[in-house]
Coordinates of C-alpha atoms in Angstrom, one line a residue:
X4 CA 3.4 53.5 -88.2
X5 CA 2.6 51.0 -85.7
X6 CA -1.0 51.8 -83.4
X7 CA -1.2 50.3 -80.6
X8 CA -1.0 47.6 -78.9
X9 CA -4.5 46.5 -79.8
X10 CA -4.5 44.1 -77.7
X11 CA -2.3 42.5 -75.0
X12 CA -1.5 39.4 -72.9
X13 CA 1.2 39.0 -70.0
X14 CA 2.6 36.2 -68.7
X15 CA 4.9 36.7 -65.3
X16 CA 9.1 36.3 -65.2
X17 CA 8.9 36.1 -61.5
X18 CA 6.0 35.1 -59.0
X19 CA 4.9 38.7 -58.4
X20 CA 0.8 38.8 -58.8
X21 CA 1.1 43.0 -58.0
X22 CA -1.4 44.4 -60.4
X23 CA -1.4 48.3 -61.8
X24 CA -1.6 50.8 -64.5
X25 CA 1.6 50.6 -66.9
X26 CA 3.1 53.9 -68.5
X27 CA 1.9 54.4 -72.7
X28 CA 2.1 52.8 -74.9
X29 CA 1.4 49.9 -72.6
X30 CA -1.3 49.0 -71.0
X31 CA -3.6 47.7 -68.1
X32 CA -2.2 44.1 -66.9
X33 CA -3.6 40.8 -68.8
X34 CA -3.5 36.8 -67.4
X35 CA -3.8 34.0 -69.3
X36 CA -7.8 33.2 -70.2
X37 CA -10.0 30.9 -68.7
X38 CA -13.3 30.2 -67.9
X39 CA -15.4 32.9 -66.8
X40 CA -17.2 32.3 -63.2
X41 CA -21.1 32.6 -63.7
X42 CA -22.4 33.7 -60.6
X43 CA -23.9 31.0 -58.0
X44 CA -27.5 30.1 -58.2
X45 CA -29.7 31.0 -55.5
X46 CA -31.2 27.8 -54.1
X47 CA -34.6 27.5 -54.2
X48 CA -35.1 26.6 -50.5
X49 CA -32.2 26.4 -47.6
X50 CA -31.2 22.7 -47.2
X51 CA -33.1 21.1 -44.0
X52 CA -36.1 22.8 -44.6
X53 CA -39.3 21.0 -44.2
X54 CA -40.2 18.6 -47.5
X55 CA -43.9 19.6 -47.5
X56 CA -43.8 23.1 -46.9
X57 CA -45.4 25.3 -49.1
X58 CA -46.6 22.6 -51.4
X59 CA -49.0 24.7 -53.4
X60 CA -48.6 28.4 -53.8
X61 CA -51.0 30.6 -52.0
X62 CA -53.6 31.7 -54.2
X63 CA -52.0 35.7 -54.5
X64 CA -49.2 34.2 -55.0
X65 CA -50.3 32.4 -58.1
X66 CA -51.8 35.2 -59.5
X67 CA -48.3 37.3 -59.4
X68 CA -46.6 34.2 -60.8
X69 CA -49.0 34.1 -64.3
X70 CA -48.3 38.0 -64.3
X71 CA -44.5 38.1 -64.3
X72 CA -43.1 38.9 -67.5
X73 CA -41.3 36.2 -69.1
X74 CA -37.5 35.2 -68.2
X75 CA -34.9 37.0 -69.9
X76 CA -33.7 35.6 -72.9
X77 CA -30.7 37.4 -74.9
X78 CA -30.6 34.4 -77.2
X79 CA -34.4 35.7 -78.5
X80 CA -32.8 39.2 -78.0
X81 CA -29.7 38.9 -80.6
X82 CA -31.9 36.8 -83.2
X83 CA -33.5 40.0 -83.5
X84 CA -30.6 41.5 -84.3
X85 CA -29.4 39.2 -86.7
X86 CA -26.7 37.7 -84.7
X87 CA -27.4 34.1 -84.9
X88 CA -24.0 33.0 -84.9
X89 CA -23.3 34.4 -82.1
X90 CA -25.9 33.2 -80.5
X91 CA -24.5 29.8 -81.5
X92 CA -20.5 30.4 -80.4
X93 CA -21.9 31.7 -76.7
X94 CA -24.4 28.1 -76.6
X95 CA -21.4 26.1 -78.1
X96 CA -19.1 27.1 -75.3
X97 CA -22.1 26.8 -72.8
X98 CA -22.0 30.7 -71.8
X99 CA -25.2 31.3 -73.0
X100 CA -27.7 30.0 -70.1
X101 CA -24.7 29.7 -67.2
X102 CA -23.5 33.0 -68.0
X103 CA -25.2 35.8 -70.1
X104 CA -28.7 35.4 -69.0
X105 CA -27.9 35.1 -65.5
X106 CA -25.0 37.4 -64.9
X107 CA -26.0 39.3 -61.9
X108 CA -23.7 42.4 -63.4
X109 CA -24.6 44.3 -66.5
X110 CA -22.7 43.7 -69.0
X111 CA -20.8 45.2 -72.4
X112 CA -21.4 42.6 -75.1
X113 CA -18.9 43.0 -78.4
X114 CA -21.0 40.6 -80.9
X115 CA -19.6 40.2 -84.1
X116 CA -21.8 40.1 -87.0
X117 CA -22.5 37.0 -88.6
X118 CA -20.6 38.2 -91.9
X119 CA -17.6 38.5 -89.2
X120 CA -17.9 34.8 -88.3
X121 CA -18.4 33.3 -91.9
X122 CA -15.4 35.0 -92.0
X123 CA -13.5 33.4 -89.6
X124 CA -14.4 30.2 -91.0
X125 CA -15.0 26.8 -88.3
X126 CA -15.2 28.2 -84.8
X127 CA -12.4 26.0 -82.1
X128 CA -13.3 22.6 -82.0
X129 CA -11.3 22.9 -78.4
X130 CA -14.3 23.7 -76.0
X131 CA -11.8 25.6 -73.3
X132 CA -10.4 27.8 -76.5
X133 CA -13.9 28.4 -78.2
X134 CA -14.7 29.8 -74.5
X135 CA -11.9 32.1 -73.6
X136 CA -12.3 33.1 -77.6
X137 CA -16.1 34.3 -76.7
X138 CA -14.9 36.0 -73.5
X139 CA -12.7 38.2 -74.8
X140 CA -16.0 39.7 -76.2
X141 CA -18.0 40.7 -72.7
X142 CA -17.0 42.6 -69.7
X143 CA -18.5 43.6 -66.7
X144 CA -20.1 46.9 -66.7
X145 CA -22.4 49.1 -68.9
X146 CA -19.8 50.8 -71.5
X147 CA -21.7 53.4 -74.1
X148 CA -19.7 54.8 -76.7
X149 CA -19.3 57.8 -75.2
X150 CA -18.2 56.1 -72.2
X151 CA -15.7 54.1 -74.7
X152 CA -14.2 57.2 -76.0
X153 CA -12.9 58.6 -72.8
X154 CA -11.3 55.0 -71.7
X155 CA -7.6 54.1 -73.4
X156 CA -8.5 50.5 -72.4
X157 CA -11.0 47.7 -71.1
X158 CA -10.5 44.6 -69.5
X159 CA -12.4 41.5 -70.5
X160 CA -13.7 39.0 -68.0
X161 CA -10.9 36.6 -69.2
X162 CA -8.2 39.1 -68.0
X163 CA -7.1 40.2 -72.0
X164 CA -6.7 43.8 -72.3
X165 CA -8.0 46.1 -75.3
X166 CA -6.6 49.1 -76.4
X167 CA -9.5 51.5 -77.6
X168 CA -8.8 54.2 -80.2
X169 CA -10.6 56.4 -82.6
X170 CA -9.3 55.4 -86.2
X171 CA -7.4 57.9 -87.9
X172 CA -8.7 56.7 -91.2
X173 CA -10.7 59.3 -92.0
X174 CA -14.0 57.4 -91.0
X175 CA -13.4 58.4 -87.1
X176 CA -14.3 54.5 -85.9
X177 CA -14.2 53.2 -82.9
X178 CA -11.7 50.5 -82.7
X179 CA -11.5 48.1 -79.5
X180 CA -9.2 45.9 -79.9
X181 CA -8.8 44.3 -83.2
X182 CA -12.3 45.0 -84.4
X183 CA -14.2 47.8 -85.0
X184 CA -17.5 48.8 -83.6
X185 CA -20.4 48.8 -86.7
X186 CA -23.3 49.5 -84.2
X187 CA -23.4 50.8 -81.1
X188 CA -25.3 51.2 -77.9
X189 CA -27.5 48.7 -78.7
X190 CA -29.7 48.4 -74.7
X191 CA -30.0 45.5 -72.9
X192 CA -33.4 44.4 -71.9
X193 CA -34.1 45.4 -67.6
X194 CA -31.0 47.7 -67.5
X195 CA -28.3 44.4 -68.5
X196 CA -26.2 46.2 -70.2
X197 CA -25.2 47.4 -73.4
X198 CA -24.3 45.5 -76.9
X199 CA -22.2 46.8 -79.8
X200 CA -21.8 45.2 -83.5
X201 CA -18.0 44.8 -84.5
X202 CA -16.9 43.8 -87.8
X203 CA -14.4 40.7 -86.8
X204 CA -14.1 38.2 -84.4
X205 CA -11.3 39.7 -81.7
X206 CA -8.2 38.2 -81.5
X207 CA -7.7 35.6 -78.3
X208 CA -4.1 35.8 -77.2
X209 CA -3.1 32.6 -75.0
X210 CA 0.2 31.1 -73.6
X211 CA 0.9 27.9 -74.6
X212 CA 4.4 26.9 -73.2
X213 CA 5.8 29.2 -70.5
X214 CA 9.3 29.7 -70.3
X215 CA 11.3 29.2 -66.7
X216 CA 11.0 31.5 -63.6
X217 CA 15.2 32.3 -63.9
X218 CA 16.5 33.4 -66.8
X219 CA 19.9 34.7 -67.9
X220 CA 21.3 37.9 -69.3
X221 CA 22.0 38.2 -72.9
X222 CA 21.3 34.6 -73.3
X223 CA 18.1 33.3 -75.1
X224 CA 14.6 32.3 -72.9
X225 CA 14.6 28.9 -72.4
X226 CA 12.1 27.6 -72.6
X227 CA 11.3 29.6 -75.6
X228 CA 7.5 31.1 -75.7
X229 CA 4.6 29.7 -77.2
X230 CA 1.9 32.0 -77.9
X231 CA -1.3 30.9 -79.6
X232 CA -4.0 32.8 -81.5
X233 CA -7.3 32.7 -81.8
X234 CA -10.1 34.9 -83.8
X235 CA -9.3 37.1 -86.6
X236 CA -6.4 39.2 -87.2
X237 CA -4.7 40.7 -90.6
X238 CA -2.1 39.0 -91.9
X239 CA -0.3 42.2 -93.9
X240 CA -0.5 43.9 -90.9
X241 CA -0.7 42.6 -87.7
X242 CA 2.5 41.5 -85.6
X243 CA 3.0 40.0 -82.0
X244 CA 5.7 42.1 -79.9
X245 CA 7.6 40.3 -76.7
X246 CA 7.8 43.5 -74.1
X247 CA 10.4 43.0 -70.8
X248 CA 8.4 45.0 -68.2
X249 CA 9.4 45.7 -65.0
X250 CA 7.7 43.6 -62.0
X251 CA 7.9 47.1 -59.4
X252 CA 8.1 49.9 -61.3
X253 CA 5.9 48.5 -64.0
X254 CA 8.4 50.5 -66.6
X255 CA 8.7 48.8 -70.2
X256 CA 12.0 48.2 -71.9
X257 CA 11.5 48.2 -75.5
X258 CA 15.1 47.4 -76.5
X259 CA 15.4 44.7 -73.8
X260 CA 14.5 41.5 -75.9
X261 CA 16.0 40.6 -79.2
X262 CA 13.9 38.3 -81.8
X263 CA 10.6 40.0 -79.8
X264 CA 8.2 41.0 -82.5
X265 CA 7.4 38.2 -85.3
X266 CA 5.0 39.4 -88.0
X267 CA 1.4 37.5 -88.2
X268 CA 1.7 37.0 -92.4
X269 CA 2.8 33.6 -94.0
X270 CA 6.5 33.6 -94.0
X271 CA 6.8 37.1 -92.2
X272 CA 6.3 40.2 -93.6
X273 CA 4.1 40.6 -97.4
X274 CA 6.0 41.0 -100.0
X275 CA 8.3 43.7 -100.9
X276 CA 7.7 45.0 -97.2
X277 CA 11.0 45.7 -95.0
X278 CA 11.1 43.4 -91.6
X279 CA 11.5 44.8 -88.3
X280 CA 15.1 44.3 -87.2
X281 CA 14.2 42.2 -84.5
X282 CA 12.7 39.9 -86.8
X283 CA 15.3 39.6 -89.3
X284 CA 18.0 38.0 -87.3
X285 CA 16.2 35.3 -86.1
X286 CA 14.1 32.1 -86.8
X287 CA 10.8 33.0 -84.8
X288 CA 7.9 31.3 -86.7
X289 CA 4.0 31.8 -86.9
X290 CA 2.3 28.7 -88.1
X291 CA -1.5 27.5 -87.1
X292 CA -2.0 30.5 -85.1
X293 CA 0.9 29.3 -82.7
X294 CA 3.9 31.9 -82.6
X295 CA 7.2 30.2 -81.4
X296 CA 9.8 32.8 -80.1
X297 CA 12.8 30.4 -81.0
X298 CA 15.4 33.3 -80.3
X299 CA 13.7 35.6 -77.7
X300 CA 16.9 37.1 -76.1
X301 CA 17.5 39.5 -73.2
X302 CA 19.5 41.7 -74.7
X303 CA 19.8 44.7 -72.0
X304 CA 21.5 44.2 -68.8
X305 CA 18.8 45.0 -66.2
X306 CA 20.2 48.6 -64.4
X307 CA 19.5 46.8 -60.9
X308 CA 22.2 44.4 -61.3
X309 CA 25.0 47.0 -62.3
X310 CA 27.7 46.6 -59.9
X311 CA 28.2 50.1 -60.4
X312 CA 27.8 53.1 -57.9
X313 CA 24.5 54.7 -58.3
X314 CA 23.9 58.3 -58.2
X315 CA 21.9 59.6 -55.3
X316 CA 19.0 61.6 -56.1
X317 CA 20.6 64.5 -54.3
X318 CA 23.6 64.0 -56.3
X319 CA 21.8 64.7 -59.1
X320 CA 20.0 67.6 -57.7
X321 CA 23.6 69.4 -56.7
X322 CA 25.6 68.7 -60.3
X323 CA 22.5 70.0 -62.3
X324 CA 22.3 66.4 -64.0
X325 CA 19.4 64.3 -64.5
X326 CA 19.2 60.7 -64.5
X327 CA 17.1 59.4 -67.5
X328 CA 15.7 56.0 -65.7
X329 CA 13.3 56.6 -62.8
X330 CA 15.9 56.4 -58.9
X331 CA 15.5 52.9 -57.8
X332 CA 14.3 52.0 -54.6
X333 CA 16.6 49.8 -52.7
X334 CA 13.6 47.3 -52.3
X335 CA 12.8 47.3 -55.6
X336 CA 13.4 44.1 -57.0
X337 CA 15.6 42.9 -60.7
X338 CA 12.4 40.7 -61.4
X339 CA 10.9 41.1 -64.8
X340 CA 7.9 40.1 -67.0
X341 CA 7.0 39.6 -70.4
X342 CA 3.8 41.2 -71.9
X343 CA 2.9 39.7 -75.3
X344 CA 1.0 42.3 -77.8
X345 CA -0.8 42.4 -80.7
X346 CA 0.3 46.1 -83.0
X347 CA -1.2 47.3 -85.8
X348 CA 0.7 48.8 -88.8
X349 CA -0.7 51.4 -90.5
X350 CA 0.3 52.5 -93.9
X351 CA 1.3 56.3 -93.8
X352 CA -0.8 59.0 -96.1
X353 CA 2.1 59.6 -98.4
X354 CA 2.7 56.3 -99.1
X355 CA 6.1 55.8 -97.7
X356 CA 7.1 52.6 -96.1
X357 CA 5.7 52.0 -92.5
X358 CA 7.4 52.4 -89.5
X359 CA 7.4 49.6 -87.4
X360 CA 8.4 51.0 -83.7
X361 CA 6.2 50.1 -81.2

Protein backbone atom coordinates (compact mmCIF):
# COMPACT_ATOMS: atom_id res chain seq x y z
CA UNK A 1 0.00 0.00 0.00
CA UNK A 2 0.93 3.53 -0.38
CA UNK A 3 3.56 5.02 2.83
CA UNK A 4 3.51 8.17 3.16
CA UNK A 5 3.75 11.14 1.95
CA UNK A 6 7.56 11.02 1.94
CA UNK A 7 7.71 14.13 1.16
CA UNK A 8 5.53 17.27 0.53
CA UNK A 9 5.25 20.70 -1.01
CA UNK A 10 2.14 23.27 -0.75
CA UNK A 11 1.41 25.91 -2.81
CA UNK A 12 -1.67 28.33 -1.47
CA UNK A 13 -5.46 28.59 -3.24
CA UNK A 14 -6.06 31.74 -1.36
CA UNK A 15 -3.63 34.41 0.21
CA UNK A 16 -3.81 32.88 3.68
CA UNK A 17 0.05 32.62 5.12
CA UNK A 18 -1.59 30.87 8.67
CA UNK A 19 0.86 28.10 9.39
CA UNK A 20 -0.01 24.73 11.66
CA UNK A 21 0.11 21.09 12.22
CA UNK A 22 -2.25 19.17 9.65
CA UNK A 23 -4.28 15.99 10.75
CA UNK A 24 -2.29 12.24 9.33
CA UNK A 25 -1.51 11.39 6.92
CA UNK A 26 -0.56 14.95 6.15
CA UNK A 27 1.87 16.79 7.30
CA UNK A 28 3.63 19.98 8.67
CA UNK A 29 3.19 23.04 6.01
CA UNK A 30 5.87 23.30 3.03
CA UNK A 31 6.59 26.74 0.65
CA UNK A 32 8.14 26.81 -2.34
CA UNK A 33 12.25 26.66 -2.05
CA UNK A 34 14.64 29.22 -2.21
CA UNK A 35 17.79 30.40 -1.07
CA UNK A 36 18.66 29.76 2.33
CA UNK A 37 19.69 33.01 4.46
CA UNK A 38 23.36 32.53 5.88
CA UNK A 39 23.50 34.45 8.81
CA UNK A 40 25.10 38.23 8.63
CA UNK A 41 28.81 38.63 9.17
CA UNK A 42 29.92 40.43 12.10
CA UNK A 43 31.96 43.43 11.00
CA UNK A 44 35.24 43.56 11.92
CA UNK A 45 35.13 47.16 13.33
CA UNK A 46 31.83 49.52 13.63
CA UNK A 47 31.84 51.93 10.65
CA UNK A 48 33.36 55.56 11.77
CA UNK A 49 35.78 54.18 13.95
CA UNK A 50 39.19 55.57 13.86
CA UNK A 51 41.51 54.34 10.67
CA UNK A 52 44.68 53.79 12.80
CA UNK A 53 43.41 52.25 15.84
CA UNK A 54 44.76 49.24 16.85
CA UNK A 55 47.13 48.91 14.09
CA UNK A 56 49.21 46.09 15.52
CA UNK A 57 47.82 43.67 17.99
CA UNK A 58 49.04 43.99 21.50
CA UNK A 59 51.68 41.53 22.16
CA UNK A 60 49.12 38.98 24.45
CA UNK A 61 47.03 39.39 22.08
CA UNK A 62 49.21 37.94 19.42
CA UNK A 63 50.13 35.19 21.33
CA UNK A 64 46.31 34.04 21.78
CA UNK A 65 45.88 34.59 18.00
CA UNK A 66 48.94 31.87 16.97
CA UNK A 67 47.15 29.57 19.76
CA UNK A 68 43.56 29.46 18.43
CA UNK A 69 42.77 26.32 16.79
CA UNK A 70 42.33 26.55 13.24
CA UNK A 71 38.83 27.78 11.53
CA UNK A 72 36.31 25.29 11.13
CA UNK A 73 36.23 23.60 8.01
CA UNK A 74 33.40 20.87 7.17
CA UNK A 75 34.76 20.73 3.67
CA UNK A 76 38.19 18.97 5.41
CA UNK A 77 35.55 17.35 7.76
CA UNK A 78 33.30 15.29 4.97
CA UNK A 79 36.61 14.37 2.84
CA UNK A 80 37.22 12.34 5.77
CA UNK A 81 34.28 10.76 5.37
CA UNK A 82 34.33 10.16 1.92
CA UNK A 83 31.87 12.58 0.78
CA UNK A 84 33.56 14.44 -1.81
CA UNK A 85 30.73 15.01 -3.92
CA UNK A 86 29.06 16.45 -1.58
CA UNK A 87 31.42 18.56 -0.73
CA UNK A 88 31.33 19.64 -4.43
CA UNK A 89 27.26 20.13 -4.80
CA UNK A 90 27.35 22.40 -1.37
CA UNK A 91 30.69 24.61 -3.14
CA UNK A 92 28.78 24.47 -6.59
CA UNK A 93 25.73 26.16 -5.22
CA UNK A 94 28.03 28.43 -3.04
CA UNK A 95 26.52 27.05 0.50
CA UNK A 96 29.67 25.79 1.46
CA UNK A 97 31.74 28.98 2.95
CA UNK A 98 28.35 31.39 3.12
CA UNK A 99 26.39 28.89 4.83
CA UNK A 100 27.67 25.61 6.47
CA UNK A 101 30.81 26.80 8.01
CA UNK A 102 29.39 29.78 9.34
CA UNK A 103 25.88 28.91 10.37
CA UNK A 104 25.56 30.28 13.75
CA UNK A 105 22.83 27.27 14.49
CA UNK A 106 23.86 23.64 14.68
CA UNK A 107 22.79 21.91 12.19
CA UNK A 108 21.36 18.22 10.87
CA UNK A 109 23.30 17.48 7.67
CA UNK A 110 21.62 14.57 5.28
CA UNK A 111 24.80 13.88 2.86
CA UNK A 112 24.41 11.51 0.45
CA UNK A 113 27.09 9.21 -0.40
CA UNK A 114 29.00 9.65 -3.35
CA UNK A 115 27.70 6.18 -4.81
CA UNK A 116 24.19 8.26 -4.28
CA UNK A 117 25.33 11.10 -6.59
CA UNK A 118 27.07 8.95 -9.41
CA UNK A 119 23.75 7.89 -9.31
CA UNK A 120 21.90 10.77 -9.95
CA UNK A 121 24.05 11.40 -12.77
CA UNK A 122 24.98 15.53 -13.74
CA UNK A 123 23.96 17.71 -10.78
CA UNK A 124 21.35 21.07 -12.05
CA UNK A 125 23.19 23.16 -14.28
CA UNK A 126 20.42 25.87 -12.88
CA UNK A 127 22.38 27.45 -9.89
CA UNK A 128 18.98 28.48 -8.02
CA UNK A 129 17.68 24.55 -8.50
CA UNK A 130 21.14 22.95 -7.61
CA UNK A 131 20.65 25.16 -4.32
CA UNK A 132 17.15 24.52 -3.12
CA UNK A 133 18.18 20.69 -4.33
CA UNK A 134 21.13 20.85 -1.52
CA UNK A 135 18.82 22.50 1.05
CA UNK A 136 16.44 20.04 1.24
CA UNK A 137 19.33 18.21 2.84
CA UNK A 138 20.13 20.50 6.13
CA UNK A 139 18.00 21.85 8.87
CA UNK A 140 18.40 23.82 11.78
CA UNK A 141 18.90 21.93 14.90
CA UNK A 142 20.94 18.94 16.25
CA UNK A 143 18.65 15.75 15.21
CA UNK A 144 20.16 12.13 16.52
CA UNK A 145 18.52 9.18 15.53
CA UNK A 146 16.97 8.72 18.49
CA UNK A 147 15.71 12.12 18.30
CA UNK A 148 14.54 11.14 14.61
CA UNK A 149 12.56 8.26 15.74
CA UNK A 150 10.19 10.09 17.95
CA UNK A 151 9.56 13.01 15.20
CA UNK A 152 6.70 12.01 12.29
CA UNK A 153 8.39 14.92 10.38
CA UNK A 154 11.20 17.70 9.78
CA UNK A 155 11.26 20.71 8.12
CA UNK A 156 14.19 21.72 5.95
CA UNK A 157 15.60 25.30 5.78
CA UNK A 158 13.98 25.61 2.29
CA UNK A 159 10.41 25.04 3.85
CA UNK A 160 9.95 21.14 2.21
CA UNK A 161 8.68 18.83 4.63
CA UNK A 162 9.89 15.02 5.29
CA UNK A 163 7.95 12.46 6.51
CA UNK A 164 10.18 10.09 8.77
CA UNK A 165 9.33 6.43 9.23
CA UNK A 166 10.94 3.28 10.28
CA UNK A 167 10.82 0.86 7.12
CA UNK A 168 8.73 -2.00 7.55
CA UNK A 169 11.06 -4.00 5.37
CA UNK A 170 12.35 -6.14 7.59
CA UNK A 171 15.72 -4.13 7.97
CA UNK A 172 13.95 -1.50 10.47
CA UNK A 173 15.69 1.68 8.53
CA UNK A 174 15.26 4.89 9.00
CA UNK A 175 13.69 6.54 6.14
CA UNK A 176 13.53 10.55 5.86
CA UNK A 177 12.14 11.44 3.12
CA UNK A 178 12.91 9.61 0.04
CA UNK A 179 16.23 8.34 1.19
CA UNK A 180 17.29 6.27 3.78
CA UNK A 181 19.86 6.90 6.48
CA UNK A 182 23.18 4.48 5.95
CA UNK A 183 25.15 6.11 8.89
CA UNK A 184 24.09 7.91 11.49
CA UNK A 185 25.06 10.36 14.23
CA UNK A 186 28.04 11.22 12.71
CA UNK A 187 29.20 14.73 15.33
CA UNK A 188 29.90 17.85 14.26
CA UNK A 189 33.14 19.37 15.17
CA UNK A 190 32.62 22.35 18.44
CA UNK A 191 29.02 20.99 19.12
CA UNK A 192 27.70 22.09 15.03
CA UNK A 193 25.61 19.64 14.75
CA UNK A 194 25.04 16.22 13.66
CA UNK A 195 25.57 14.46 9.97
CA UNK A 196 23.84 11.23 8.68
CA UNK A 197 24.86 9.12 5.36
CA UNK A 198 21.68 8.50 3.12
CA UNK A 199 21.63 6.30 0.26
CA UNK A 200 20.03 8.89 -2.54
CA UNK A 201 19.95 12.20 -3.29
CA UNK A 202 16.27 13.51 -1.80
CA UNK A 203 13.82 14.48 -3.95
CA UNK A 204 13.39 18.59 -4.50
CA UNK A 205 9.69 19.34 -5.05
CA UNK A 206 9.17 22.96 -6.77
CA UNK A 207 6.26 24.86 -8.34
CA UNK A 208 6.74 25.86 -11.64
CA UNK A 209 3.52 27.51 -12.92
CA UNK A 210 0.85 28.38 -10.23
CA UNK A 211 -2.52 28.21 -11.01
CA UNK A 212 -5.07 31.42 -10.27
CA UNK A 213 -6.16 32.58 -6.74
CA UNK A 214 -10.20 31.85 -7.90
CA UNK A 215 -11.11 28.81 -9.06
CA UNK A 216 -14.37 27.11 -9.87
CA UNK A 217 -16.28 24.00 -8.65
CA UNK A 218 -16.26 20.93 -10.63
CA UNK A 219 -14.48 22.64 -13.32
CA UNK A 220 -10.65 21.99 -14.04
CA UNK A 221 -7.65 24.44 -12.44
CA UNK A 222 -6.81 26.82 -14.70
CA UNK A 223 -4.05 27.46 -14.92
CA UNK A 224 -3.21 23.85 -14.62
CA UNK A 225 -0.09 23.00 -12.12
CA UNK A 226 3.40 22.68 -12.93
CA UNK A 227 5.41 20.78 -10.53
CA UNK A 228 9.05 20.09 -11.09
CA UNK A 229 11.47 17.50 -9.67
CA UNK A 230 14.65 17.40 -8.65
CA UNK A 231 17.02 14.53 -6.96
CA UNK A 232 16.26 11.03 -7.09
CA UNK A 233 13.13 9.21 -6.85
CA UNK A 234 11.89 5.52 -8.14
CA UNK A 235 10.24 5.36 -11.10
CA UNK A 236 8.04 1.82 -10.32
CA UNK A 237 7.08 3.41 -7.37
CA UNK A 238 6.91 6.70 -6.63
CA UNK A 239 3.82 9.04 -7.55
CA UNK A 240 2.93 12.80 -7.02
CA UNK A 241 -0.64 13.29 -5.31
CA UNK A 242 -2.56 16.88 -5.66
CA UNK A 243 -4.35 17.19 -1.92
CA UNK A 244 -7.37 20.10 -1.56
CA UNK A 245 -6.70 21.12 2.09
CA UNK A 246 -8.55 23.41 3.91
CA UNK A 247 -7.00 27.06 4.55
CA UNK A 248 -8.77 27.20 8.57
CA UNK A 249 -9.41 24.00 9.59
CA UNK A 250 -6.35 22.67 7.91
CA UNK A 251 -8.64 19.29 7.17
CA UNK A 252 -7.60 17.31 3.89
CA UNK A 253 -10.13 16.26 1.28
CA UNK A 254 -8.81 13.27 -0.39
CA UNK A 255 -11.72 12.85 -2.84
CA UNK A 256 -11.81 16.67 -3.65
CA UNK A 257 -9.61 16.75 -6.87
CA UNK A 258 -9.93 14.51 -9.82
CA UNK A 259 -6.71 13.74 -12.13
CA UNK A 260 -4.64 14.49 -8.65
CA UNK A 261 -2.10 11.74 -8.41
CA UNK A 262 0.13 11.04 -11.74
CA UNK A 263 2.64 8.16 -11.31
CA UNK A 264 6.57 9.22 -11.61
CA UNK A 265 7.41 6.09 -14.24
CA UNK A 266 7.79 6.62 -18.13
CA UNK A 267 4.29 6.54 -19.47
CA UNK A 268 2.65 6.01 -15.98
CA UNK A 269 2.44 3.15 -14.08
CA UNK A 270 5.27 -0.17 -15.03
CA UNK A 271 4.01 -2.59 -16.75
CA UNK A 272 1.23 -4.86 -16.00
CA UNK A 273 0.56 -2.57 -12.86
CA UNK A 274 -3.17 -1.25 -12.33
CA UNK A 275 -3.36 2.85 -12.36
CA UNK A 276 -4.91 4.77 -9.72
CA UNK A 277 -8.38 5.83 -10.90
CA UNK A 278 -7.56 9.24 -10.73
CA UNK A 279 -4.89 8.74 -13.17
CA UNK A 280 -6.75 6.80 -15.65
CA UNK A 281 -9.14 9.31 -16.84
CA UNK A 282 -7.05 11.87 -17.58
CA UNK A 283 -3.98 13.15 -19.63
CA UNK A 284 -1.62 14.41 -16.71
CA UNK A 285 1.97 13.82 -17.91
CA UNK A 286 5.48 13.49 -16.21
CA UNK A 287 8.31 14.32 -18.54
CA UNK A 288 11.96 15.86 -17.56
CA UNK A 289 11.09 15.88 -14.03
CA UNK A 290 8.21 18.45 -14.77
CA UNK A 291 4.59 16.96 -13.80
CA UNK A 292 1.81 18.84 -15.67
CA UNK A 293 -1.67 18.31 -13.98
CA UNK A 294 -3.55 18.90 -17.41
CA UNK A 295 -6.97 17.84 -15.77
CA UNK A 296 -6.73 18.65 -12.05
CA UNK A 297 -10.45 19.02 -11.29
CA UNK A 298 -12.38 20.05 -8.11
CA UNK A 299 -14.52 17.52 -7.97
CA UNK A 300 -16.32 17.95 -4.33
CA UNK A 301 -18.49 20.82 -3.68
CA UNK A 302 -16.76 22.57 -0.63
CA UNK A 303 -19.55 21.99 2.48
CA UNK A 304 -19.13 25.92 3.23
CA UNK A 305 -20.91 26.84 0.15
CA UNK A 306 -24.01 24.52 0.59
CA UNK A 307 -26.95 26.64 0.59
CA UNK A 308 -28.32 24.21 2.79
CA UNK A 309 -29.42 24.58 6.54
CA UNK A 310 -26.69 23.36 8.82
CA UNK A 311 -27.22 21.43 11.86
CA UNK A 312 -26.36 23.07 15.11
CA UNK A 313 -24.05 21.36 17.25
CA UNK A 314 -26.85 21.16 19.88
CA UNK A 315 -29.05 19.74 17.25
CA UNK A 316 -26.91 17.07 17.00
CA UNK A 317 -26.43 16.57 20.69
CA UNK A 318 -30.51 16.31 21.23
CA UNK A 319 -31.31 13.79 18.11
CA UNK A 320 -28.42 11.48 19.15
CA UNK A 321 -26.75 12.06 15.58
CA UNK A 322 -23.35 12.98 14.77
CA UNK A 323 -22.12 15.01 12.05
CA UNK A 324 -19.05 13.32 10.26
CA UNK A 325 -17.23 16.74 9.14
CA UNK A 326 -15.83 18.87 12.08
CA UNK A 327 -19.04 22.12 13.02
CA UNK A 328 -17.89 25.01 11.00
CA UNK A 329 -17.30 28.17 12.44
CA UNK A 330 -19.19 30.96 10.93
CA UNK A 331 -15.82 32.81 10.34
CA UNK A 332 -14.29 30.13 8.89
CA UNK A 333 -13.56 30.78 5.43
CA UNK A 334 -14.41 28.39 1.74
CA UNK A 335 -10.62 29.12 0.87
CA UNK A 336 -8.62 26.11 -0.05
CA UNK A 337 -5.00 24.97 -0.86
CA UNK A 338 -3.25 22.49 -2.69
CA UNK A 339 -0.46 20.44 -1.08
CA UNK A 340 1.63 18.50 -3.69
CA UNK A 341 3.22 15.03 -2.25
CA UNK A 342 5.48 12.58 -3.07
CA UNK A 343 3.86 8.59 -1.84
CA UNK A 344 5.63 5.61 -1.84
CA UNK A 345 4.05 2.27 -2.97
CA UNK A 346 5.03 -0.58 -1.35
CA UNK A 347 4.48 -3.98 -2.66
CA UNK A 348 2.42 -6.17 -0.05
CA UNK A 349 4.18 -9.49 1.60
CA UNK A 350 1.84 -11.83 -0.23
CA UNK A 351 2.36 -10.50 -3.34
CA UNK A 352 -0.96 -9.15 -4.23
CA UNK A 353 -1.31 -5.99 -6.20
CA UNK A 354 -0.64 -2.74 -4.26
CA UNK A 355 -3.07 -0.53 -3.07
CA UNK A 356 -2.69 2.88 -4.07
CA UNK A 357 -4.94 5.04 -1.38
CA UNK A 358 -3.16 7.67 0.01
Amino acid sequence: RTRGPAVQHRDYLSRSRRWGEMTEPLLASSVVGGDPVAPPLEPLAAEGEAAGAAVAPAPAAAEATADAPPAYSFKAFAMELGLGRFVAALEAADLLGNYVDTCESPLTLFAPSDEAFSRLGDLPIDLQVLRELLCVHITLGSLSHAELLNTRSITTISQQTHHVVLADDGQKVLQVGSASLERTDVQLPDGRGVLHVIDSVMCCIRLLQNCRYEQVWNKTVRPSPKVGLAGEWRKSQDELHAILIHCDTWQPRFQGLRGSVVPLGVGGPAGGEKAHKSFQATKNTFQDGTVHFTELLILEKPPEMSKKKRKKPEDNLADGSMSQQPALDGNQSSNYRIMFSLYRRFEPADGAAPAVDP
